[in-house]
Coordinates of C-alpha atoms and ligand atoms in Angstrom, one line a residue:
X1 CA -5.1 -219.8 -55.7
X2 CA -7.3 -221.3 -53.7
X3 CA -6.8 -220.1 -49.9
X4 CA -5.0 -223.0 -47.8
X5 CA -6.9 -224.6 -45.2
X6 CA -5.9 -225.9 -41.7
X7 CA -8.0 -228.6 -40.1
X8 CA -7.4 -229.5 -36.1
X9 CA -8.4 -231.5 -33.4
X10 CA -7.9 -232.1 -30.2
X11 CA -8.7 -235.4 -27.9
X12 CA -12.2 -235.7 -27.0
X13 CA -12.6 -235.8 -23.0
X14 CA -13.7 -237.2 -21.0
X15 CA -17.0 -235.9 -18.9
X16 CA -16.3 -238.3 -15.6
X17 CA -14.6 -235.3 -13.7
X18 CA -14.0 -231.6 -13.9
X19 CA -10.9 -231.2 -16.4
X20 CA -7.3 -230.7 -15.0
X21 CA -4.3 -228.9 -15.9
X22 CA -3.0 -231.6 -18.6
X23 CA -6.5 -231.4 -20.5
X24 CA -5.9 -227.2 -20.2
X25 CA -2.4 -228.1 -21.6
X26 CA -3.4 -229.8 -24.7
X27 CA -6.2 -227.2 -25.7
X28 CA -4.5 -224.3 -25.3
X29 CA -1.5 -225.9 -27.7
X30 CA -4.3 -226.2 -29.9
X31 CA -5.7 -223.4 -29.8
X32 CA -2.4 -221.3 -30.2
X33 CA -1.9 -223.2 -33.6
X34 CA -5.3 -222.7 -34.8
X35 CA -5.0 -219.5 -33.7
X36 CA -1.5 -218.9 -35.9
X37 CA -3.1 -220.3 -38.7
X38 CA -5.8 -218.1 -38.9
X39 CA -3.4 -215.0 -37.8
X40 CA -1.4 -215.8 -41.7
X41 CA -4.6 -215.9 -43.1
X42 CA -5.2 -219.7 -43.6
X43 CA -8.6 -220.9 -43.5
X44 CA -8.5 -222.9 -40.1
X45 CA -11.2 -225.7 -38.6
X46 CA -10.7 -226.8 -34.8
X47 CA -12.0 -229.2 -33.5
X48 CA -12.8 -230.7 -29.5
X49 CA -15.5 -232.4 -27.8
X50 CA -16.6 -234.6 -25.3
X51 CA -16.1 -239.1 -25.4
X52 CA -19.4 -239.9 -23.6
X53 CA -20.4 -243.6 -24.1
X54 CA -18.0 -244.9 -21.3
X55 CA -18.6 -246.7 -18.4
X56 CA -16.6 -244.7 -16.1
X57 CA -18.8 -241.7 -17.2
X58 CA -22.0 -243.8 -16.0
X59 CA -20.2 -244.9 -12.7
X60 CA -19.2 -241.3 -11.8
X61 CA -22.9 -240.3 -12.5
X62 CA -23.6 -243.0 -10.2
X63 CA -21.4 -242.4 -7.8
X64 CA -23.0 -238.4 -7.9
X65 CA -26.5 -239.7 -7.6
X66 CA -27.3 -238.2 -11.0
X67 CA -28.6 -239.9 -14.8
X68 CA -25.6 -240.6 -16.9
X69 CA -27.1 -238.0 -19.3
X70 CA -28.3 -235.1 -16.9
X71 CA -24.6 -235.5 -15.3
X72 CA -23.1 -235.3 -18.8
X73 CA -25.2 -232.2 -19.6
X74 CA -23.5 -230.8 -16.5
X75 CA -19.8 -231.8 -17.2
X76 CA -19.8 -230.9 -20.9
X77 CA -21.5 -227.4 -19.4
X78 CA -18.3 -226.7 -17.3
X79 CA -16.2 -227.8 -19.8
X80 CA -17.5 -224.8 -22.0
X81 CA -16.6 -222.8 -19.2
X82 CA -13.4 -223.5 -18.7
X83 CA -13.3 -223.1 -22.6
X84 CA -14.6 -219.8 -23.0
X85 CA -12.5 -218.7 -19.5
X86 CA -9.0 -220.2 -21.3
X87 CA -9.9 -217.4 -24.8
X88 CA -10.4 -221.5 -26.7
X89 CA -11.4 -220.4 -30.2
X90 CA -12.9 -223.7 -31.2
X91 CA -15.2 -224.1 -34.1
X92 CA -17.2 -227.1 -32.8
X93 CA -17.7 -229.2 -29.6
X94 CA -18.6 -232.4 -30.9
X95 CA -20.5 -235.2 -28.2
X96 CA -20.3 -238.5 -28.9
X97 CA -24.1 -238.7 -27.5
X98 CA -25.4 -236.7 -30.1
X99 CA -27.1 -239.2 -32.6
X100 CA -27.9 -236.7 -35.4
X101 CA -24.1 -235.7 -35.5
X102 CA -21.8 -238.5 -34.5
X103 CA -24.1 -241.8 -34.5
X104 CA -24.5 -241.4 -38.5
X105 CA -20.7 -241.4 -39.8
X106 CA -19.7 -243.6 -37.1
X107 CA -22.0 -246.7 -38.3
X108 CA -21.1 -245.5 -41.8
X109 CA -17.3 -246.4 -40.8
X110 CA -18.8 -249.5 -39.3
X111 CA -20.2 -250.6 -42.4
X112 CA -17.0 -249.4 -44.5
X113 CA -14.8 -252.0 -41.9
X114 CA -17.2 -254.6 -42.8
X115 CA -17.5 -254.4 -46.3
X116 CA -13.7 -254.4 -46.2
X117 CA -14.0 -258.0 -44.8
X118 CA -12.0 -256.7 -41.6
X119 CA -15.0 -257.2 -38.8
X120 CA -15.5 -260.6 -37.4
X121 CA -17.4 -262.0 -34.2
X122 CA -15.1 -263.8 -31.6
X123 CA -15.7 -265.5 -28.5
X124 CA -13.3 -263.1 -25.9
X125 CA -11.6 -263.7 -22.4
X126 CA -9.8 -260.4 -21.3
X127 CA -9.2 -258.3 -18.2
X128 CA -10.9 -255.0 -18.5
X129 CA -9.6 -251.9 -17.1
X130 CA -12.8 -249.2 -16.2
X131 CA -9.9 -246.5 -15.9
X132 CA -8.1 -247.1 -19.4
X133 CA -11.4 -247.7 -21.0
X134 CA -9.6 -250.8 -22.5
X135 CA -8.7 -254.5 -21.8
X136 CA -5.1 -254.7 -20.0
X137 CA -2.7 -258.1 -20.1
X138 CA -1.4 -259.5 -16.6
X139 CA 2.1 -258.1 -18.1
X140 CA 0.7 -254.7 -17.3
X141 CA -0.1 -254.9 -14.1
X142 CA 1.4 -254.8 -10.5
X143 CA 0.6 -256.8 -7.9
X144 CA -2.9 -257.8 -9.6
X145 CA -3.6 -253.8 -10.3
X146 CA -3.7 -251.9 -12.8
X147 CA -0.3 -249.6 -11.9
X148 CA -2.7 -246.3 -13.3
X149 CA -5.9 -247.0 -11.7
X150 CA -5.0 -248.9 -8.9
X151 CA -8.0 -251.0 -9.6
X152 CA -7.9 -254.9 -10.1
X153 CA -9.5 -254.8 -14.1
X154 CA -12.3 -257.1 -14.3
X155 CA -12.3 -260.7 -16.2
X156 CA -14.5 -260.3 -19.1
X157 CA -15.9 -263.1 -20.8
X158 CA -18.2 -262.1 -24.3
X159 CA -19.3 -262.2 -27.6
X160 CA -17.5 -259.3 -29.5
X161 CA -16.6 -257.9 -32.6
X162 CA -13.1 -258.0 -34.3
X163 CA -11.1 -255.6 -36.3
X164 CA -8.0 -257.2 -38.1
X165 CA -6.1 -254.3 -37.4
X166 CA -2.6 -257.2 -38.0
X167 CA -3.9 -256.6 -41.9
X168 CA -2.7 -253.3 -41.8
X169 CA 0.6 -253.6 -40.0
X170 CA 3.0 -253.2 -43.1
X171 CA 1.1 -250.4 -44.7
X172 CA 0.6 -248.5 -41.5
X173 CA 4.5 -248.9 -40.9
X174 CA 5.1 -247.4 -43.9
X175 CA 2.8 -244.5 -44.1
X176 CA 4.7 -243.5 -40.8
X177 CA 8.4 -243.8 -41.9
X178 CA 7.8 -242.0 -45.0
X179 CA 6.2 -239.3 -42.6
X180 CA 3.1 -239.6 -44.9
X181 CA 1.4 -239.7 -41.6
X182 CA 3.8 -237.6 -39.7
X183 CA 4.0 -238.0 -36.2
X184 CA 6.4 -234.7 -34.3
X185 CA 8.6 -235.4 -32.3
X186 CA 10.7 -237.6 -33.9
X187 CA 11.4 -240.3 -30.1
X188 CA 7.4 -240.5 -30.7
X189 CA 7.4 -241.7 -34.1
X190 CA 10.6 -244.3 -33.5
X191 CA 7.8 -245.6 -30.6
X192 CA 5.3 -246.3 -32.7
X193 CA 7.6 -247.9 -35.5
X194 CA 8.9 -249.8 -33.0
X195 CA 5.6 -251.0 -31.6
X196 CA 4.1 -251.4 -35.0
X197 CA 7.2 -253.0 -36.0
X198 CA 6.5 -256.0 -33.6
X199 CA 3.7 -257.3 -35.0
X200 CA -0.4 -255.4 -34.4
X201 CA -3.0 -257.7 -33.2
X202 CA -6.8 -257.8 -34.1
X203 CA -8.6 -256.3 -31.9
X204 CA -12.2 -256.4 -29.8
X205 CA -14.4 -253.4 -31.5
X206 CA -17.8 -253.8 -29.4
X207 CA -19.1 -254.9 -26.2
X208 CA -22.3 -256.4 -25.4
X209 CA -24.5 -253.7 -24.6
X210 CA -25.4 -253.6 -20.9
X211 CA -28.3 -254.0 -19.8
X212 CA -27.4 -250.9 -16.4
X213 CA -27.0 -248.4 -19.4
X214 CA -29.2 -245.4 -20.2
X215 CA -30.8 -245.6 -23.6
X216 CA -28.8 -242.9 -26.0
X217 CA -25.4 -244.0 -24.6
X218 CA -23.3 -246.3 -27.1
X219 CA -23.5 -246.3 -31.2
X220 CA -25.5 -249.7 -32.0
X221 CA -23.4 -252.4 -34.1
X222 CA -24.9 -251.8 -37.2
X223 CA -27.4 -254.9 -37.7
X224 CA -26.6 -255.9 -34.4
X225 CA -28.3 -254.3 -31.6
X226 CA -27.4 -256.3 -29.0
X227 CA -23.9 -254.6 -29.3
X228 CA -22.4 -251.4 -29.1
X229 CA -19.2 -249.7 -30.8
X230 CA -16.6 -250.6 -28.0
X231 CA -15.5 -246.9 -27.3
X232 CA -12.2 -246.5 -29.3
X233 CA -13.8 -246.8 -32.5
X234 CA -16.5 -244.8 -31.8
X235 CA -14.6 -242.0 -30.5
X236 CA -11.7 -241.6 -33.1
X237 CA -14.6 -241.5 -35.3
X238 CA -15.5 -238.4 -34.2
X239 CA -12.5 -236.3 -36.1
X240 CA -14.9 -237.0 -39.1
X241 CA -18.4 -237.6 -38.4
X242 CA -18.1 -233.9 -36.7
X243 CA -17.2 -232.8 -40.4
X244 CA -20.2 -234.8 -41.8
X245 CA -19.3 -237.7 -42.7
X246 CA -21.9 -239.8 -43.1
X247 CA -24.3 -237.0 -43.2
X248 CA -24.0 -233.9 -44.4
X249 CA -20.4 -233.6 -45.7
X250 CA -19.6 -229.9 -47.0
X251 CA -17.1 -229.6 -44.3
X252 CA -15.9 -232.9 -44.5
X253 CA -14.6 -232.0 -48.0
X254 CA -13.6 -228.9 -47.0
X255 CA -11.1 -229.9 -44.4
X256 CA -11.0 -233.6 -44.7
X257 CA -7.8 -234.5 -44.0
X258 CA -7.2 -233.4 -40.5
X259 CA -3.6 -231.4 -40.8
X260 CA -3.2 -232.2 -37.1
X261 CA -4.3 -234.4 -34.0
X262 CA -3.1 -233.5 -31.0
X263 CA -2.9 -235.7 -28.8
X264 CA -0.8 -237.3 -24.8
X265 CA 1.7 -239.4 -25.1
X266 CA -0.9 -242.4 -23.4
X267 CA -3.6 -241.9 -26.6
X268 CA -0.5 -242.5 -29.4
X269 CA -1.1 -245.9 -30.0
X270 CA -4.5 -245.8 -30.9
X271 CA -4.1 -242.7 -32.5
X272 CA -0.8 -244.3 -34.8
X273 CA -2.2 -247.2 -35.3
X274 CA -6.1 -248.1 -34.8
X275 CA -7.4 -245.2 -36.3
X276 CA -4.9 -245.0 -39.5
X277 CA -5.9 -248.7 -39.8
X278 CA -9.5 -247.9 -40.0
X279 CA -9.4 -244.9 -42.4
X280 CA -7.5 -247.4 -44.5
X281 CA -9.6 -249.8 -44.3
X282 CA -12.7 -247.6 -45.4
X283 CA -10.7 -245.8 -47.7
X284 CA -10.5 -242.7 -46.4
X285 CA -7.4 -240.7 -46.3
X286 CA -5.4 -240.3 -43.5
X287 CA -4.7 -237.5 -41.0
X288 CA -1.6 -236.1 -42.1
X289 CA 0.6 -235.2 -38.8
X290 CA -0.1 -236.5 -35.0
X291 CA 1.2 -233.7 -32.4
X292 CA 1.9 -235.8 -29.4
X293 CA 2.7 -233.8 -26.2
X294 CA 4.0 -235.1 -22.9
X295 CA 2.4 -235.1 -19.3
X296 CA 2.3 -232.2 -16.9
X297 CA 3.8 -233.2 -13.4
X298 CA 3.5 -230.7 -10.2
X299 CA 6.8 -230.8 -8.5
X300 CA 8.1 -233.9 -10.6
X301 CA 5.2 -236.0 -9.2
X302 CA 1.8 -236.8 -11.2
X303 CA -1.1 -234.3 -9.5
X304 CA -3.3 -236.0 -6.9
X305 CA -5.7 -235.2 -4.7
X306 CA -3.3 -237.2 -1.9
X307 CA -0.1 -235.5 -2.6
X308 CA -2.2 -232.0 -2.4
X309 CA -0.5 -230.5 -5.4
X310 CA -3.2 -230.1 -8.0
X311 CA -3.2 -226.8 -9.5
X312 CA -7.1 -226.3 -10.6
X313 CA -6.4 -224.0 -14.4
X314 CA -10.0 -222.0 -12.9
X315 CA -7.8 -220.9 -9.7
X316 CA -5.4 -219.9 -11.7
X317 CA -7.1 -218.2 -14.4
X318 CA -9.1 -216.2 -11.6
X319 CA -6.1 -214.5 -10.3
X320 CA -3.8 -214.2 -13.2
X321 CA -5.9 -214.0 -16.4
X322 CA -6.1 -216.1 -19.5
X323 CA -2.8 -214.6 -20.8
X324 CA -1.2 -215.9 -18.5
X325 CA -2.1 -219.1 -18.0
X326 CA -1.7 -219.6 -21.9
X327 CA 1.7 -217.8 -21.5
X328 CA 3.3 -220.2 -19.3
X329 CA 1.8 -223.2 -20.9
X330 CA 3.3 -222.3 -24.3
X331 CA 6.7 -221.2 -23.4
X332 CA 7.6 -222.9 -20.2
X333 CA 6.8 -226.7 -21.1
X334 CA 8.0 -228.3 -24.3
X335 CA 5.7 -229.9 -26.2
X336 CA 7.6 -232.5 -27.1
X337 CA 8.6 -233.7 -23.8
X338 CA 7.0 -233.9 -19.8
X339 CA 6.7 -230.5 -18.4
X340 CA 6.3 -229.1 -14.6
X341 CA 3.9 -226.4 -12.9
X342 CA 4.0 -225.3 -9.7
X343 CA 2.7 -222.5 -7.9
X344 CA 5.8 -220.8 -7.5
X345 CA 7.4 -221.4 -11.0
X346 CA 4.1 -219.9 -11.9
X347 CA 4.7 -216.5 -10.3
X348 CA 8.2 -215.9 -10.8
X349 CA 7.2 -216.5 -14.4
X350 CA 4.4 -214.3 -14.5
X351 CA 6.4 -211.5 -12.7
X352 CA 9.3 -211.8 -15.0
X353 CA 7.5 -212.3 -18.3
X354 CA 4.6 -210.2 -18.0
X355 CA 5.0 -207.9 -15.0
X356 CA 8.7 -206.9 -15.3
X357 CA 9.2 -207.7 -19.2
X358 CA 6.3 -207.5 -21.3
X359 CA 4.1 -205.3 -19.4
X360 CA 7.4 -202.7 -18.1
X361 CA 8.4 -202.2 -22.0
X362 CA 4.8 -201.8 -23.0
X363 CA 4.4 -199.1 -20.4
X364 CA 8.2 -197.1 -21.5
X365 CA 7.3 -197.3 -25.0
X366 CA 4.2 -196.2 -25.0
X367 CA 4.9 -193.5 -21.8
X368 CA 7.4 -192.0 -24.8
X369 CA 4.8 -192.2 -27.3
X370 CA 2.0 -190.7 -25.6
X371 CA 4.2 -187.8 -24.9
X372 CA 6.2 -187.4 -27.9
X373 CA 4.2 -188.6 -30.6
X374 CA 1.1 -187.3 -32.5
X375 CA -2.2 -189.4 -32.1
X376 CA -3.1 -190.7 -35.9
X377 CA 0.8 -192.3 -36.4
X378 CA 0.1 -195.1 -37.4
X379 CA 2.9 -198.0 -37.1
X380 CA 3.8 -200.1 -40.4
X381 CA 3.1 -203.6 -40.2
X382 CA 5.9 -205.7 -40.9
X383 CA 6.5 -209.3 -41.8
X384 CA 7.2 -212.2 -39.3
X385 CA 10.6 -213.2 -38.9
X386 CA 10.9 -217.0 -40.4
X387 CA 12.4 -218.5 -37.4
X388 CA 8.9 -217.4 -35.9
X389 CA 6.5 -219.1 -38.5
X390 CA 8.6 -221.8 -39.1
X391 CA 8.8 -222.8 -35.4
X392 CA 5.2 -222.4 -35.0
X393 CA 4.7 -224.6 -38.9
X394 CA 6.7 -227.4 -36.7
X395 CA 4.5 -227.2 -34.1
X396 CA 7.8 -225.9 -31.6
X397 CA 5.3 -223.6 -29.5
X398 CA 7.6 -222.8 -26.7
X399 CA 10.5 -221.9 -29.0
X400 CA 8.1 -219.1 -31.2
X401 CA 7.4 -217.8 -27.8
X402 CA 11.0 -218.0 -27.1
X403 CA 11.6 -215.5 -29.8
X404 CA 9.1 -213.4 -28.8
X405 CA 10.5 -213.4 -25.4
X406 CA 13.9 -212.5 -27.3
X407 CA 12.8 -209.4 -29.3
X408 CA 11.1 -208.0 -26.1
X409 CA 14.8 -208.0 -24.5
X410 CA 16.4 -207.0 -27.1
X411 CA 13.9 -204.2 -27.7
X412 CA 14.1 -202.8 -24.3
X413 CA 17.9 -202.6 -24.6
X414 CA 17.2 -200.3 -27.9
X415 CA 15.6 -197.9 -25.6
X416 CA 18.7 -197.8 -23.0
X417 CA 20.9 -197.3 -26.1
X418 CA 19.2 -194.8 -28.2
X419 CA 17.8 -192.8 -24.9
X420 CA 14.8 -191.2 -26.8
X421 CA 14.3 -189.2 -24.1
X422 CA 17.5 -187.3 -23.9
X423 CA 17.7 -187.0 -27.8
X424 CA 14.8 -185.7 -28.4
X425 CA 15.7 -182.2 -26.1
X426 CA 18.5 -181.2 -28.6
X427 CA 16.7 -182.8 -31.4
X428 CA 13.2 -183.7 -31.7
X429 CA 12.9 -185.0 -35.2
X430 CA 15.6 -187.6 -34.5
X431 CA 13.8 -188.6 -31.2
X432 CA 10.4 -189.1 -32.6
X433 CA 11.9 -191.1 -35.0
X434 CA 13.5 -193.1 -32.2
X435 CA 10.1 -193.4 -30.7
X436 CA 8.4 -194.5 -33.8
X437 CA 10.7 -197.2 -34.5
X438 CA 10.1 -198.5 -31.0
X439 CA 6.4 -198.2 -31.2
X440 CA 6.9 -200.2 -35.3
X441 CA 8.3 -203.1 -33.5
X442 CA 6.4 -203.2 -30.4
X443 CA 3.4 -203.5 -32.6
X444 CA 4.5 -206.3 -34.1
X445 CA 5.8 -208.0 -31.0
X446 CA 2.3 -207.4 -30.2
X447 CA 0.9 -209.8 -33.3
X448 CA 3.4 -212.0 -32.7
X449 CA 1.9 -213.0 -29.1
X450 CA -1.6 -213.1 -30.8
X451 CA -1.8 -216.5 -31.2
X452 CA -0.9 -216.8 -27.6
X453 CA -2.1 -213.6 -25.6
X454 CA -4.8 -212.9 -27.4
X455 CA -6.5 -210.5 -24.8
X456 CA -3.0 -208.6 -24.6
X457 CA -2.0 -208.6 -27.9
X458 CA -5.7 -206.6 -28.8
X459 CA -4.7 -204.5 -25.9
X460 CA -1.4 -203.4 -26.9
X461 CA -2.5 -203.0 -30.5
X462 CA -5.0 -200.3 -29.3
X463 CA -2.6 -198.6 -26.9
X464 CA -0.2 -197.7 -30.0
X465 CA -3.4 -197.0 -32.2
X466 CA -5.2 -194.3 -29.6
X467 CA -1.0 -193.5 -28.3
X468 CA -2.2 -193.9 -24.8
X469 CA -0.1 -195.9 -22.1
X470 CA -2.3 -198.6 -21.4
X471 CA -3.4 -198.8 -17.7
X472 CA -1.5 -201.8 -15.5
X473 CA -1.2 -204.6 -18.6
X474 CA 0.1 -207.1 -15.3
X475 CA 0.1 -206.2 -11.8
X476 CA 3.2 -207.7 -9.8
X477 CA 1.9 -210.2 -8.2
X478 CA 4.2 -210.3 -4.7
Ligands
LIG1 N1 -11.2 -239.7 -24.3 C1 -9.8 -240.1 -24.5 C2 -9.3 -239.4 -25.8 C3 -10.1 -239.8 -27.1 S1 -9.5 -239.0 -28.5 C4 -10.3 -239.7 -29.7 C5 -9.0 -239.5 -23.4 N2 -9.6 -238.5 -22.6 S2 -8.9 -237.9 -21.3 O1 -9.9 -236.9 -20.9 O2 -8.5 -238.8 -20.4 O3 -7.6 -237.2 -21.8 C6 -7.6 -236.2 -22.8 C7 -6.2 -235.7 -23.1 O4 -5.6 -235.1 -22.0 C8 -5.3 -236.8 -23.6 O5 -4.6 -236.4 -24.7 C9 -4.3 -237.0 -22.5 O6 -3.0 -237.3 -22.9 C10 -4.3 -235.6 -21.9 N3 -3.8 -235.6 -20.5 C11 -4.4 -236.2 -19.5 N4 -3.6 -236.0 -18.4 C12 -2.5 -235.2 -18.7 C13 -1.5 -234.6 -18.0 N5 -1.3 -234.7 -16.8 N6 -0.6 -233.8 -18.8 C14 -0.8 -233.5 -20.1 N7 -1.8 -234.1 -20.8 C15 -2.6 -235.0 -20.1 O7 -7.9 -239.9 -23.2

């Protein structure tokens, strides 16, 4: 049988500003699935990447005194790093700059729309909004403002292209309530019927190219060069034209259709309805589940620089380590709904999880072994537990680390029960055996965290394989 393949992406970000703890959030739930995926063996893709053609990229260059593209070099650069700092175990960083990769299969789309009959040119009034990247209707704003930005959107008056996305309003409905397109949790997918359900619109799919912008930033309307892909077509594109599409596409049949975009509860709509509209419209299949996560709050309020509760992830991955950022991510915010992180919550987490539970079983266990056991014997590896692989199949990260978290309590009241140590005076066969069992299941607690602490589950694996204690897994951190 052909080995089973697992294909996901995250949202592409955007390089106007460092990344924050939300874009942390969503690539380290990505990464922990990828990363269970390939753990049972699958044959796994993932996918991130930068959304570069925007204006609020070219005004925060501005703003820095920097080219658009010498400040995106930059960005994407500390992206990388924060990346490679968080253990992300991504296959490809895709840029929508990058004309050799993403320009190709995004004017392919392009021409797919048109031959489709569903791009048209339309003389458009609308109010544009820099910070959503999108035009806004006076129903969504406050007080003249856009209630997100705070920034009165501008009155736009242009030439642009349509996309009949109201075409595709039944059949998109459709796809979604048969969970053909899938789209976890189910309060998500009852929004999108419900917004679907009242009707799509067409919509404006390119801008007049400006005549402030660097050359190499915006995909050029295809037989149009006085245009340029408005940025929501160009960048959901990239979930293919990174596989090839358009180009060379070996990977594109390989993992073509994407088993999962995950995605903030603010990017659904165009995720569950613009973008399966288009890959209908070309004919190309459609993704076949969205993950759509909630927002990360610091003490209940949204982080700003004017409240002074912005937790940087690089702080806090220079004094606690990548395990433990990852850690508190997966098991102490829901996926499915908003989640909190403070400073404190952080610690006490960290001390009780890792310090006091994790780490303080790791160091009995293996204290016993190290002392009791011969080097060389080696554990057994057992099978997952099924409400383990099938919380992690539904994409319920905090509840797999949940029982994780479970088996590391329960295990640590084995060793108060059986006492190891005082059996094995009057009887050392029964106490090694007490010790081996202790050492079978730690080892596979320890795969079962690989997905999630990958550092620490490498670690404990080689403590049990050399039988040494490993030195301070997590200091206390008082
Ligand atoms: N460029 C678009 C996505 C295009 S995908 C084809 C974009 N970029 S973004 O940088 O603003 O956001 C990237 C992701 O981070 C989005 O999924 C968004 O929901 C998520 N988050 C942004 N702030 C967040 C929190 N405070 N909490 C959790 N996730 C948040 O949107």
């Amino acid at each position: 049988m052909a080995e089973k393949k697992f294909y996901l992406t995250t949202p592409i970000f955007y390089p106007n500003a460092k990344l924050h703890m939300g874009h942390a959030y969503t690539t380290t739930l990505s990464d922990i699935l990828v990363r269970y995926h390939r753990l049972v063996g699958e044959h796994t893709y993932f996918l991130t990447g930068s959304d570069e053609n925007t204006q609020k990229m070219v005004d925060a260059a501005r703003k820095a005194g920097k080219e658009p593209l010498e400040f995106l070099d930059e960005i994407v650069g500390q992206f990388s790093s924060l990346f490679k700092e968080l253990e992300i175990s991504y296959d490809q960083f895709i840029r929508t700059t990058d004309q050799k990769k993403h320009w190709p299969g995004a004017t392919l789309l392009w021409q797919k729309l048109v031959e489709s009959g569903d791009i048209y040119k339309k003389e458009y009034e609308g109010l544009y909004c820099v910070g959503h990247e999108a035009f806004v209707t006076e129903k969504d704003l406050v007080d003249g403002k856009c209630p997100d930005h705070g920034t009165v959107p501008e009155l736009i008056q242009e030439q642009n292209y349509f996309f009949r996305l109201s075409k595709y309003t039944d059949a998109i409905k459709e796809k979604i309530e048969s969970d053909e397109l899938r789209i976890v949790p189910e309060s998500r997918k009852n929004e999108t019927l419900a917004f679907v359900g009242s009707g799509l619109e067409d919509i404006s799919f390119s801008r007049p190219r400006k005549a402030d912008w660097p050359q190499g930033l915006g995909v050029p309307v295809p037989g149009d060069d006085g245009q340029v892909m408005y940025v929501w077509c160009d960048v959901l594109a990239n979930y293919i034209t990174a596989l090839g599409y358009g180009s060379d596409e070996q990977l594109y049949k390989e993992f073509w259709p994407a088993d999962v975009h995950v995605i903030g509860k603010d990017i659904l709509r165009f995720h569950a309805a613009i973008w399966p509209a288009m890959l209908l419209s070309a004919g190309v299949p459609l993704p076949k589940a969205l993950l759509v996560h909630g927002f990360i709050t610091s003490g209940g309020k949204k982080m700003s620089k004017t409240l002074g509760n912005v937790i940087d992830p690089q702080e806090l991955l220079a004094e606690y380590g990548s395990d433990a950022v990852r850690m508190f991510l997966a098991r102490h915010i829901s996926p499915f709904e908003d989640g909190d992180i403070t400073r404190e919550a952080f610690k006490d987490a960290y001390n009780a999880d890792l310090a006091n539970g994790l780490g303080n079983l790791v160091a009995r266990i293996m204290q016993l072994a190290q002392t009791h056991l011969e080097k060389g014997t080696r554990p057994e590896v057992a099978p997952f537990a099924k409400e383990y692989t099938d919380a992690l199949e539904n994409f319920e990260i905090n509840k797999a680390a949940d029982v994780i978290w479970e088996r590391i309590k329960l295990l640590d009241q084995q060793i108060t029960d059986t006492q190891p140590f005082k059996v094995i005076k009057n009887n050392p066969e029964e106490g090694k055996k007490l010790i081996l069992a202790l050492t079978q299941e730690l080892y596979l607690i320890a795969r079962m965290l690989n997905p999630f602490m990958p550092e620490t589950n490498a670690k404990i694996k080689q403590a049990i394989i050399d039988n040494k204690k490993p030195e301070n897994l997590f200091a206390r951190k008082d």
